[in-house]
mmCIF file of C-alpha atoms in Angstrom:
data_model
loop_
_atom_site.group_PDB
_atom_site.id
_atom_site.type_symbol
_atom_site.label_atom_id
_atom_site.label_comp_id
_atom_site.label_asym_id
_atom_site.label_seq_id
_atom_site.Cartn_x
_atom_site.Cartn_y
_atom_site.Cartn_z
ATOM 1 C CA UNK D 266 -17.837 -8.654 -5.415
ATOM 2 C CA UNK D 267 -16.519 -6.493 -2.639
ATOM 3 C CA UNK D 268 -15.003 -3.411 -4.978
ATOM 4 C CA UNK D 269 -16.090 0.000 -4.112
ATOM 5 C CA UNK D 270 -15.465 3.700 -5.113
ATOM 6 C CA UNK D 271 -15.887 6.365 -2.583
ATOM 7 C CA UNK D 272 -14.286 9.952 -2.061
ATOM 8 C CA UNK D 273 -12.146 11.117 0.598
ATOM 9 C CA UNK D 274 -12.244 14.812 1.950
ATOM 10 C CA UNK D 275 -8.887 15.734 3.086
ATOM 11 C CA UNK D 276 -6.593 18.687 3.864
ATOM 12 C CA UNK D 277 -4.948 18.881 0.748
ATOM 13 C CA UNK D 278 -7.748 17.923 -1.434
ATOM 14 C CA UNK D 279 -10.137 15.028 -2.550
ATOM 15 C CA UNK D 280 -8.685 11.660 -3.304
ATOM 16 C CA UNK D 281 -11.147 9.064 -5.319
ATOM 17 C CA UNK D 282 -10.981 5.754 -4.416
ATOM 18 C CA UNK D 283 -9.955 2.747 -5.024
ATOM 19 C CA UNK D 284 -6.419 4.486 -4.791
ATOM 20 C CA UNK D 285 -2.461 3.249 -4.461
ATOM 21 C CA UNK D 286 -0.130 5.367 -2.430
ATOM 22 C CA UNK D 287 3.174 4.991 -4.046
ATOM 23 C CA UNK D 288 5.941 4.145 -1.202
ATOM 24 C CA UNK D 289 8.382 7.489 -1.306
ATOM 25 C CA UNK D 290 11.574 6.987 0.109
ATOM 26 C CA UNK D 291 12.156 10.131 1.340
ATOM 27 C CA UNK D 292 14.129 9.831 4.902
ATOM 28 C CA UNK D 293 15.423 6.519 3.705
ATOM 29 C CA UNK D 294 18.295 7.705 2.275
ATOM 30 C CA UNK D 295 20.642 11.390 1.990
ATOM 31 C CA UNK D 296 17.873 12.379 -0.529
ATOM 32 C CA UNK D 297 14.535 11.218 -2.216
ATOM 33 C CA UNK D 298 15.282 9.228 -5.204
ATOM 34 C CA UNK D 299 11.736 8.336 -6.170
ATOM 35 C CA UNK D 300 11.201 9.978 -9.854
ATOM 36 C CA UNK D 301 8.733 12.122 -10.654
ATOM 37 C CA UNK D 302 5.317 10.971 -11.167
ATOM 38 C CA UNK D 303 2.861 13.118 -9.712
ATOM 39 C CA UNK D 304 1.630 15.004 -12.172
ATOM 40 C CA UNK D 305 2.593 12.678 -15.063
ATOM 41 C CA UNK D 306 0.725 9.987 -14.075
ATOM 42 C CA UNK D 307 -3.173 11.144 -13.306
ATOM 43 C CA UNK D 308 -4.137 8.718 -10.945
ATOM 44 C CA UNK D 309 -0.961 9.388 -8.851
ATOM 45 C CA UNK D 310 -1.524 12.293 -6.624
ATOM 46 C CA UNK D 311 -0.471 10.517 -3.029
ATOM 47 C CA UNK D 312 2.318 9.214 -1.732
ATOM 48 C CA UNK D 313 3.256 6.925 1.510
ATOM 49 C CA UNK D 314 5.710 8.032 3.805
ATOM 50 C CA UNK D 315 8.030 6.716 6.571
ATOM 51 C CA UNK D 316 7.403 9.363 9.623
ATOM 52 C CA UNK D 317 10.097 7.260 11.548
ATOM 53 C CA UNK D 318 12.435 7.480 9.117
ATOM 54 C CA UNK D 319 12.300 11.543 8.118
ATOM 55 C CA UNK D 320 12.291 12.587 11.843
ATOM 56 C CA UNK D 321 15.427 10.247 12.290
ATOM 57 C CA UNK D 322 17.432 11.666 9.509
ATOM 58 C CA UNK D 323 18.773 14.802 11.213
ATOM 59 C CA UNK D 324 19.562 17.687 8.066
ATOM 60 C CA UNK D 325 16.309 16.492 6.100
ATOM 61 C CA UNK D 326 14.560 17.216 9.896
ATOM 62 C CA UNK D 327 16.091 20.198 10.630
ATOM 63 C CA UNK D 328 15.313 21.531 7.319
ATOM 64 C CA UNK D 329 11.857 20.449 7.932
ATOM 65 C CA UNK D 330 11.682 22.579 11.412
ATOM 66 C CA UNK D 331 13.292 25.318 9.846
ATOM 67 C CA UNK D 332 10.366 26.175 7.456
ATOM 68 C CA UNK D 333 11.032 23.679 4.591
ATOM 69 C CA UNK D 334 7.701 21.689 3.548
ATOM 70 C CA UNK D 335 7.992 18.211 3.129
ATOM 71 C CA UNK D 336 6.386 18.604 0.119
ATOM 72 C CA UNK D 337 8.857 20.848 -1.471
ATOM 73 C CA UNK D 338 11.443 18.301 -0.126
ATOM 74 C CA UNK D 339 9.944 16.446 -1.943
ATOM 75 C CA UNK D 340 9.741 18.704 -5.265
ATOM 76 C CA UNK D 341 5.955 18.151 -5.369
ATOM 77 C CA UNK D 342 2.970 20.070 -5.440
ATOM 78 C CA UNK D 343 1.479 21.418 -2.542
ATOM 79 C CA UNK D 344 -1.570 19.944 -2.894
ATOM 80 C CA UNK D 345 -0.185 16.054 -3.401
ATOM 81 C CA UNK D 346 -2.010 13.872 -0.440
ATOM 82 C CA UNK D 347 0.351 12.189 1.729
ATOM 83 C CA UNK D 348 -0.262 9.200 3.940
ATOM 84 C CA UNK D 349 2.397 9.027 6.767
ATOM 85 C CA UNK D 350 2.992 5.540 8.171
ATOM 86 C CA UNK D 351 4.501 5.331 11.580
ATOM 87 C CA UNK D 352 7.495 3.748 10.319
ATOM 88 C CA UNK D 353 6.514 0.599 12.349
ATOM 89 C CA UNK D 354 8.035 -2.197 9.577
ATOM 90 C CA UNK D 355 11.290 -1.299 10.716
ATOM 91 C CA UNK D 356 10.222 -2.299 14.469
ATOM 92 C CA UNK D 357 10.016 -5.769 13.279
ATOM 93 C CA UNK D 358 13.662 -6.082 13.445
ATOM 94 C CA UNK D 359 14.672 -2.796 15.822
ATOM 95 C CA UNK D 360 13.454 -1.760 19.415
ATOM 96 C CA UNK D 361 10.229 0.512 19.197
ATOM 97 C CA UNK D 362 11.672 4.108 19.714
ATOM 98 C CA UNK D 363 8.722 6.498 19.137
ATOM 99 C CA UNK D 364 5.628 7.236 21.286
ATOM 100 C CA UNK D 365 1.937 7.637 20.075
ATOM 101 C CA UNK D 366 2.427 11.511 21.105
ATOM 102 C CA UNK D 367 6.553 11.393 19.492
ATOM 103 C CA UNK D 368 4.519 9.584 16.370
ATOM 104 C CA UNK D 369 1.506 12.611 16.160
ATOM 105 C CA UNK D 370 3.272 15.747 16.972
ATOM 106 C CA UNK D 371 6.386 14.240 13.498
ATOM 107 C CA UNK D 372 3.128 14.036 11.313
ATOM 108 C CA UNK D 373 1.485 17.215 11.983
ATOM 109 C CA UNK D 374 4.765 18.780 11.304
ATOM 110 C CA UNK D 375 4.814 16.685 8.178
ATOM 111 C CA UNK D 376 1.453 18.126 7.255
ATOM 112 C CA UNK D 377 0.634 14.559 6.268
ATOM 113 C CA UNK D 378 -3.503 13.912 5.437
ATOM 114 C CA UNK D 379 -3.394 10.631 6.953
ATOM 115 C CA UNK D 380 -1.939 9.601 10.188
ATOM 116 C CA UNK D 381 -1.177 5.653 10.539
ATOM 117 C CA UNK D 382 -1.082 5.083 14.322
ATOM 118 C CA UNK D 383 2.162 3.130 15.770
ATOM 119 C CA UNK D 384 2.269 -0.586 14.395
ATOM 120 C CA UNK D 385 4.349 -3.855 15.544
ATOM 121 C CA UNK D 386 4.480 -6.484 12.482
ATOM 122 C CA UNK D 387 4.163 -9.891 13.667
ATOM 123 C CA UNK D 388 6.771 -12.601 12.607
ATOM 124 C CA UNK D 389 6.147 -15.946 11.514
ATOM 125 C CA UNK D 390 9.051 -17.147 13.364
ATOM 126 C CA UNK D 391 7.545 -15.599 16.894
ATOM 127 C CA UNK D 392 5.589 -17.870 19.607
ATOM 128 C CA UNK D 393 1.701 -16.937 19.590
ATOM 129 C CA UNK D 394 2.388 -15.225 22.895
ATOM 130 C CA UNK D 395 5.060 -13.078 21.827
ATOM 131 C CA UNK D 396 2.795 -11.760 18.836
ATOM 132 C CA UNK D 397 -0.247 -11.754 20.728
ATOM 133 C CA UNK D 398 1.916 -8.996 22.796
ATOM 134 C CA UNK D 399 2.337 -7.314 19.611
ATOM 135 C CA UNK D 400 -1.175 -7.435 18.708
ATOM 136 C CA UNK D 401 -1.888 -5.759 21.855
ATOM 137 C CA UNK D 402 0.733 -3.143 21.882
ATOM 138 C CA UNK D 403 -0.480 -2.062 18.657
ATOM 139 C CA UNK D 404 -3.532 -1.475 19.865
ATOM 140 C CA UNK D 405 -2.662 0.365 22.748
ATOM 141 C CA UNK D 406 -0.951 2.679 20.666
ATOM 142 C CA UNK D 407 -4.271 3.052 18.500
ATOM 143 C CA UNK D 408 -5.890 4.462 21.147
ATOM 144 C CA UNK D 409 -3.536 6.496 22.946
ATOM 145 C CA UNK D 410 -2.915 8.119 19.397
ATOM 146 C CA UNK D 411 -7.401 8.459 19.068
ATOM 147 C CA UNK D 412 -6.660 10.741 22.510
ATOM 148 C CA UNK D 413 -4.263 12.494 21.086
ATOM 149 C CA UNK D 414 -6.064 13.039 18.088
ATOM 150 C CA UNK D 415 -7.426 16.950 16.893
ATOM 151 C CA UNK D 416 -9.206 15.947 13.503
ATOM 152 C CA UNK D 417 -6.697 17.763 11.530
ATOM 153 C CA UNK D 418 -6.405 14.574 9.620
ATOM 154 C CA UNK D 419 -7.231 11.212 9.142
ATOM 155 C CA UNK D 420 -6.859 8.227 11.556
ATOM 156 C CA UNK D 421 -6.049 5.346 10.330
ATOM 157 C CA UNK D 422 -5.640 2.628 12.898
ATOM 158 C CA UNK D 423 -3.308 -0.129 12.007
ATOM 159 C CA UNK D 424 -4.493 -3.758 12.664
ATOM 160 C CA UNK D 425 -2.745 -6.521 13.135
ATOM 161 C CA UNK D 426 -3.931 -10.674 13.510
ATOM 162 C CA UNK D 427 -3.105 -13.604 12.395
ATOM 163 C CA UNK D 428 -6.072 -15.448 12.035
ATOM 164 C CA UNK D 429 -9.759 -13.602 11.134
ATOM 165 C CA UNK D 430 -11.541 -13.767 14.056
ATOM 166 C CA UNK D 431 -8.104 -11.919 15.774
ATOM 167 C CA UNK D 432 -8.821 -9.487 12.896
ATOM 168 C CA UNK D 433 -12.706 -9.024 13.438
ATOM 169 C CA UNK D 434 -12.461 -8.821 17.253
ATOM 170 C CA UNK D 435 -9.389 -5.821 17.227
ATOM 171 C CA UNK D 436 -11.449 -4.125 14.649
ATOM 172 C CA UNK D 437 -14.569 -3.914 16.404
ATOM 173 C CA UNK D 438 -12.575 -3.350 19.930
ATOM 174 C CA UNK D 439 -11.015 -0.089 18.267
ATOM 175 C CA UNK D 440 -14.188 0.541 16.690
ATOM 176 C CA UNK D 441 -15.558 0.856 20.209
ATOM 177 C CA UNK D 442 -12.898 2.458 22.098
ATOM 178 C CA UNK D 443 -11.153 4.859 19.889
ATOM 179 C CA UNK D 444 -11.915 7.381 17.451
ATOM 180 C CA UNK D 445 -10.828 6.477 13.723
ATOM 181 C CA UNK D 446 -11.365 7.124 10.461
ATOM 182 C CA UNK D 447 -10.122 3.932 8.988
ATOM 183 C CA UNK D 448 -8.273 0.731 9.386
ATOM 184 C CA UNK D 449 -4.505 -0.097 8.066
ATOM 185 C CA UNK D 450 -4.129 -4.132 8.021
ATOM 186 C CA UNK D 451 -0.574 -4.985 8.413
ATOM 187 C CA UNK D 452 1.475 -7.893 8.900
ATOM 188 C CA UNK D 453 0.632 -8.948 5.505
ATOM 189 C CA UNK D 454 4.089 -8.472 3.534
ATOM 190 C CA UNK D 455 5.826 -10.996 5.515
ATOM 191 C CA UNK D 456 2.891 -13.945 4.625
ATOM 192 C CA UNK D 457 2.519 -11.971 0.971
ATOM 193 C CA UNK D 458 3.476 -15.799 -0.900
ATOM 194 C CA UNK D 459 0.623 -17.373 1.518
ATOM 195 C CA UNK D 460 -2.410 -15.988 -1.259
ATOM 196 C CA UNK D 461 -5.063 -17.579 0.142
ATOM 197 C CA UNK D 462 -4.167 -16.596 4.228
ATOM 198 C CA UNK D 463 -4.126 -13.198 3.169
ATOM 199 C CA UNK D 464 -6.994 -12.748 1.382
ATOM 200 C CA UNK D 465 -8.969 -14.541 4.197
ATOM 201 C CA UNK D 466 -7.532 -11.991 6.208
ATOM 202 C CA UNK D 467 -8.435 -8.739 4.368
ATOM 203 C CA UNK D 468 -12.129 -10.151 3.829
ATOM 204 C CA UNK D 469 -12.187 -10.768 7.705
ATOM 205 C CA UNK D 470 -11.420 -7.170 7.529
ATOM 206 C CA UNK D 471 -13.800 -5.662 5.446
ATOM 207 C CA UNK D 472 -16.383 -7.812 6.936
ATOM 208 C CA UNK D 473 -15.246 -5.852 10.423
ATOM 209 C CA UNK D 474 -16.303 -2.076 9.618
ATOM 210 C CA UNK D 475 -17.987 -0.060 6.660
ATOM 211 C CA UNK D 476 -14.906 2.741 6.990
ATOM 212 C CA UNK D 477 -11.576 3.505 5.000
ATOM 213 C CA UNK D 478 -9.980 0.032 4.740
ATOM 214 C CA UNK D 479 -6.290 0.154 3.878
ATOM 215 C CA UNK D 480 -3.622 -2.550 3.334
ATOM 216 C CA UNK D 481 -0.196 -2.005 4.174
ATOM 217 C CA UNK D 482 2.293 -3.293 1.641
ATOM 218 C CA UNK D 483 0.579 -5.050 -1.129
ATOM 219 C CA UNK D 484 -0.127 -2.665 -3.779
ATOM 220 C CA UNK D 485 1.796 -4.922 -6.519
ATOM 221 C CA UNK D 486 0.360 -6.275 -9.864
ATOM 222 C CA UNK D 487 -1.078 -9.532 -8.526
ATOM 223 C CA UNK D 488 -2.353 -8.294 -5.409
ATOM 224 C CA UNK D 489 -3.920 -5.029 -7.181
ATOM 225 C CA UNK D 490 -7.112 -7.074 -8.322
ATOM 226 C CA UNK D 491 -7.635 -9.166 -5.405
ATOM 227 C CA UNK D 492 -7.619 -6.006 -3.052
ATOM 228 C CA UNK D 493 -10.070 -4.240 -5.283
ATOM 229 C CA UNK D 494 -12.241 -7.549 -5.871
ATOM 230 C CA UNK D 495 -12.092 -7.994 -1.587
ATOM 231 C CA UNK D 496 -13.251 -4.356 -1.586
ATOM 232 C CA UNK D 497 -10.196 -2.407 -0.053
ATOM 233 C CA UNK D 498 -10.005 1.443 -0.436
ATOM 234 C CA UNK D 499 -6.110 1.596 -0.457
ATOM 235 C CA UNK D 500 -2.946 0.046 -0.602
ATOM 236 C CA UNK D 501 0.286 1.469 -0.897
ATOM 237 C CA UNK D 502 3.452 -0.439 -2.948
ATOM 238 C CA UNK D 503 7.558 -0.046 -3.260
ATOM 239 C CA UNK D 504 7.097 -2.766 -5.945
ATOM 240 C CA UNK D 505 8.231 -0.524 -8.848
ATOM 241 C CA UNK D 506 11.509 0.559 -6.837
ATOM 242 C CA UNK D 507 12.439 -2.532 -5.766
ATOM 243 C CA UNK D 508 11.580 -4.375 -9.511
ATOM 244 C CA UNK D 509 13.387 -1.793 -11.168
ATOM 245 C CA UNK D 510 16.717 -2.354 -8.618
ATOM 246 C CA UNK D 511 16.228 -6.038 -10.407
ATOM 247 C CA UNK D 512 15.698 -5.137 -13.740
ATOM 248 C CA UNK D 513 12.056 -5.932 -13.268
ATOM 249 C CA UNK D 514 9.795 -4.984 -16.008
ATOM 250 C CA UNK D 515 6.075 -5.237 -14.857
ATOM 251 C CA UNK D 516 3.898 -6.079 -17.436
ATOM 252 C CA UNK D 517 0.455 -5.712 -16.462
ATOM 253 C CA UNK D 518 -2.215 -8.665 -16.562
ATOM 254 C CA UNK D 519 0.652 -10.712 -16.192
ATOM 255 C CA UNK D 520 3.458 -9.693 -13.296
ATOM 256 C CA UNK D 521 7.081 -9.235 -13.412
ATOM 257 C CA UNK D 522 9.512 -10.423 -16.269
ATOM 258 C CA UNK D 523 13.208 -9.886 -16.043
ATOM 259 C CA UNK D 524 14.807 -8.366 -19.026
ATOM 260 C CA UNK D 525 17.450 -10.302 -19.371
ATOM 261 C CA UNK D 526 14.545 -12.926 -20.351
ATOM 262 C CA UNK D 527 13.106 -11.039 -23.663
ATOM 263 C CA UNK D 528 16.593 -9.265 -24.879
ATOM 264 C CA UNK D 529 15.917 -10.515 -28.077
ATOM 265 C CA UNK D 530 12.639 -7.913 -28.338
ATOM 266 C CA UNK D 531 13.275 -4.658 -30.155
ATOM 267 C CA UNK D 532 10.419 -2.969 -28.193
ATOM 268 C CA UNK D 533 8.907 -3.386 -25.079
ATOM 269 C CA UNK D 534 5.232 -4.415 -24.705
ATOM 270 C CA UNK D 535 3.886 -1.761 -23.021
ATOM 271 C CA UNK D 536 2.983 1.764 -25.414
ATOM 272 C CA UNK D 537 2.945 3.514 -22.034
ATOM 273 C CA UNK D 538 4.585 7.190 -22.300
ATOM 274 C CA UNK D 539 7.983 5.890 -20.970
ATOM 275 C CA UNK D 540 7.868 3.199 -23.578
ATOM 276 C CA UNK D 541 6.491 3.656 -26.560
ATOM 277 C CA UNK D 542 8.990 5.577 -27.906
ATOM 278 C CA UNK D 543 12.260 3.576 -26.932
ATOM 279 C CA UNK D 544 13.872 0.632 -27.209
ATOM 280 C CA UNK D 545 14.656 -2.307 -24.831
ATOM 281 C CA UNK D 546 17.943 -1.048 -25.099
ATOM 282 C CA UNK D 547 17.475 2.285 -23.923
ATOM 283 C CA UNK D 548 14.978 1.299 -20.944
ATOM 284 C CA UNK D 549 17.584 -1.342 -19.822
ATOM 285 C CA UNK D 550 20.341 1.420 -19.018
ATOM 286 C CA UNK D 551 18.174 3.852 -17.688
ATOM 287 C CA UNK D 552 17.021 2.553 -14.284
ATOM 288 C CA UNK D 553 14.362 5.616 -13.846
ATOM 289 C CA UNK D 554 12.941 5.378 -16.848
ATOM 290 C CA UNK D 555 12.297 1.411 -15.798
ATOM 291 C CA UNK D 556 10.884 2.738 -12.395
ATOM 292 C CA UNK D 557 9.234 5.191 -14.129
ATOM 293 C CA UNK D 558 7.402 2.602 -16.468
ATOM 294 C CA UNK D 559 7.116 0.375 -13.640
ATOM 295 C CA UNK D 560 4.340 2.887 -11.645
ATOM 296 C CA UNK D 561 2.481 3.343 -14.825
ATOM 297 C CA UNK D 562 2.126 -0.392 -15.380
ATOM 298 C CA UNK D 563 0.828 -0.521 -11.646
ATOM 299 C CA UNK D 564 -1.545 1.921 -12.873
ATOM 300 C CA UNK D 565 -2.633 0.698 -16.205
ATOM 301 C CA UNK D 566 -3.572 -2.278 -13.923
ATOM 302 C CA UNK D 567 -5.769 -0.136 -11.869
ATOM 303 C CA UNK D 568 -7.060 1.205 -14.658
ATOM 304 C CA UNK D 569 -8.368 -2.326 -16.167
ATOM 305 C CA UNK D 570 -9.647 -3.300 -13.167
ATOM 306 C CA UNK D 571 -11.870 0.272 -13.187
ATOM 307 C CA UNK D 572 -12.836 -0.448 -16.425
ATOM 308 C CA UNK D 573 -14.097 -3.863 -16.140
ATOM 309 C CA UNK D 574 -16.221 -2.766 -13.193
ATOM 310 C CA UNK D 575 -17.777 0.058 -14.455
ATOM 311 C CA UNK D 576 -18.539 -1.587 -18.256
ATOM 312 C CA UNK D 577 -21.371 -4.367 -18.545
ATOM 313 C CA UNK D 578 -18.382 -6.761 -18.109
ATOM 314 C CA UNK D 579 -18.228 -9.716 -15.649
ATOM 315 C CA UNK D 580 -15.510 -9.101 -13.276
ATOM 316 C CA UNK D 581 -15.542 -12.358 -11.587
ATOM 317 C CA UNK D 582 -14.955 -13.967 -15.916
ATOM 318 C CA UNK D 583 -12.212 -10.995 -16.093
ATOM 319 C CA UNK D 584 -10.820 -12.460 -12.748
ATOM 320 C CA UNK D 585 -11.070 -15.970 -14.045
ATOM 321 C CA UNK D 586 -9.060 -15.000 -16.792
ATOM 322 C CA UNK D 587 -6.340 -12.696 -15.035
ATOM 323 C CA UNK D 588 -5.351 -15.635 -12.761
ATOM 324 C CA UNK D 589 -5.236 -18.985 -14.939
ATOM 325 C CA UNK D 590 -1.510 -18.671 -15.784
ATOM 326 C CA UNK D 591 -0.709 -19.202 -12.043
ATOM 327 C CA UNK D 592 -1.927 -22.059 -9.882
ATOM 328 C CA UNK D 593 -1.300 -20.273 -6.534
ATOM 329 C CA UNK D 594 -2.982 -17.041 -6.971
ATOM 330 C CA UNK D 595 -5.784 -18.887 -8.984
ATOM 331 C CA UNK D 596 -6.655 -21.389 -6.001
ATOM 332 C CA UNK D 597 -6.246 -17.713 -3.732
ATOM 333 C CA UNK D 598 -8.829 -15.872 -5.916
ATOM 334 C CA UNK D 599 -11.376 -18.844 -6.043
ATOM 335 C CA UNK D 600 -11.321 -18.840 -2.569
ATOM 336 C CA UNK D 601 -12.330 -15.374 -2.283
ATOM 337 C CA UNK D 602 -14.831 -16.041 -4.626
ATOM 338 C CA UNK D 603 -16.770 -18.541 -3.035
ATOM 339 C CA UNK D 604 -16.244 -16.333 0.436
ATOM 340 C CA UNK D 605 -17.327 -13.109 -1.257
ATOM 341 C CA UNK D 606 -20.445 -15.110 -2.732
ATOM 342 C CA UNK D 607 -21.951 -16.497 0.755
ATOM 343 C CA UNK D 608 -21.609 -12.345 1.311
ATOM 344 C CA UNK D 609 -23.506 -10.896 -1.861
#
């Protein structure tokens, strides 16, 4: 297997990896609904961030410019790590109205340890020329924005292709132009159903450079093990928002079940610290305490996977057995399997 730990140095502190960066959605709306976690949950100090979206809401941005840290927008520590995101997803359905320099200058004011240059997601409805333009605007961007770059952060660039040697080649074109720290593959939520594209995809990656590998988007239960097993350093995930809106209860080593589907349960199966204590009842009408639960089953998942990797356990068995209840993401995984093994 792929799966790696390292340790990143950055201006607000260290940050092991493997690591998720759970999606805030700060700027998004009048205020940041996102309940608390850091500090609650241990492996939880980060957060991913919409740059697009902050500078564009006009009192949380003048607030910001008139001596108000993000982070104390956000009412959390000073020393949480934050990954800012150029807001590109939303240029998948609106014009692109930011500049590499517009994109650098909202991110140092955000204080943000991580800078994600400028992205355009492809569409699977688009001709190959139209997202070959994309492919190459994105890159464009990545290198106007390694110019423009002090080293008062990191640099990821974000990567777009849609086929592995795309991939490969735009890694190792940025690798020789530019100046980065890492790589940000994205384009993937849009194909997230087609398992076994995307994992050939993020291998193609990691086969491409030795740095900071991050995936955009895919942070979710399923995906969780097959990023670690394909040897990615981050992901980020809105999965526990979003599952919660639906009354969503991830269970992890298994996915998402819908409430409505296990009513007759007096408790919940997970003894994490949001459930252990209360009923299906009580989770059911309280939508944060659902979110809530939602990010620590994201990171009891994380947690498994750590601890199958660092025991005398086979993770490639543990693997075997985390998939077999689904026939998609079981063909996916034995895929990867037989690619990571021509590697290893």
């Amino acid at each position: 297997m792929l799966y790696r730990q390292r340790k990143l140095d950055l201006p607000h502190g260290e940050l092991d990896t493997p690591v998720l960066f759970p999606v805030r959605n700060v700027g998004k709306r009048s205020s940041d609904n996102t309940p608390k976690y850091v500090g609650t949950i241990p492996e939880f100090s980060a957060a991913m961030i919409n740059a697009r979206s902050i500078r564009n809401r006009d009192p949380m941005w003048n607030r910001l410019t008139n001596g108000v840290t993000l982070r104390e927008e956000m009412d959390v520590p000073e020393e949480t790590i934050i990954f800012a995101d150029s807001g590109g997803f939303d240029f998948s359905e609106q014009e692109i109205d930011t500049t590499p320099k517009k994109t650098i200058k909202t991110q140092r004011k955000l204080d943000s340890d991580i800078h994600g240059t400028i992205d355009i997601p492809l569409s699977r409805e688009n001709r190959a020329a139209e997202n070959q333009r994309r492919i190459d605007r994105s890159i464009e961007f990545a290198l106007e924005a390694s110019d423009l770059h002090t080293g008062d952060a990191l640099l990821f660039a974000s990567v777009h292709g849609y086929d592995p040697e795309t991939i490969r080649n735009n890694i190792q074109y940025l690798e020789n132009h530019g100046d980065f720290d890492g790589y940000a593959l994205g384009s993937m939520v849009p194909i997230r159903t087609d398992y076994k594209k995307v994992t050939k995809l993020v291998l193609a990656a990691r086969n491409a450079t030795e740095k900071h590998l991050h995936v955009y988007g895919l942070g979710g239960l399923v995906y969780q093990p097959l990023l670690l097993y394909l040897g990615v350093d981050s992901f980020d995930s809105s999965a526990f928002i979003r599952s919660a809106g639906n009354r969503n209860y991830l269970i992890p080593g298994f996915g998402g079940e819908e409430l409505h589907n296990i009513e007759d349960l007096d408790r919940l199966p997970c003894p994490c610290p949001i459930c252990g204590q209360r009923s299906l009842e009580d989770i059911r009408e309280d939508r944060t305490a659902l979110t809530q639960h939602n990010l620590w089953a994201l990171a009891t998942e994380l947690r498994r996977f750590k601890y199958i990797a660092e025991s005398d356990r086979d993770v490639e068995n543990y693997l075997d057995l985390r998939f077999q209840g689904n026939e998609v993401t079981k063909r996916a995984y034995e895929t990867a399997k037989q690619q990571v093994r021509r590697l290893t």
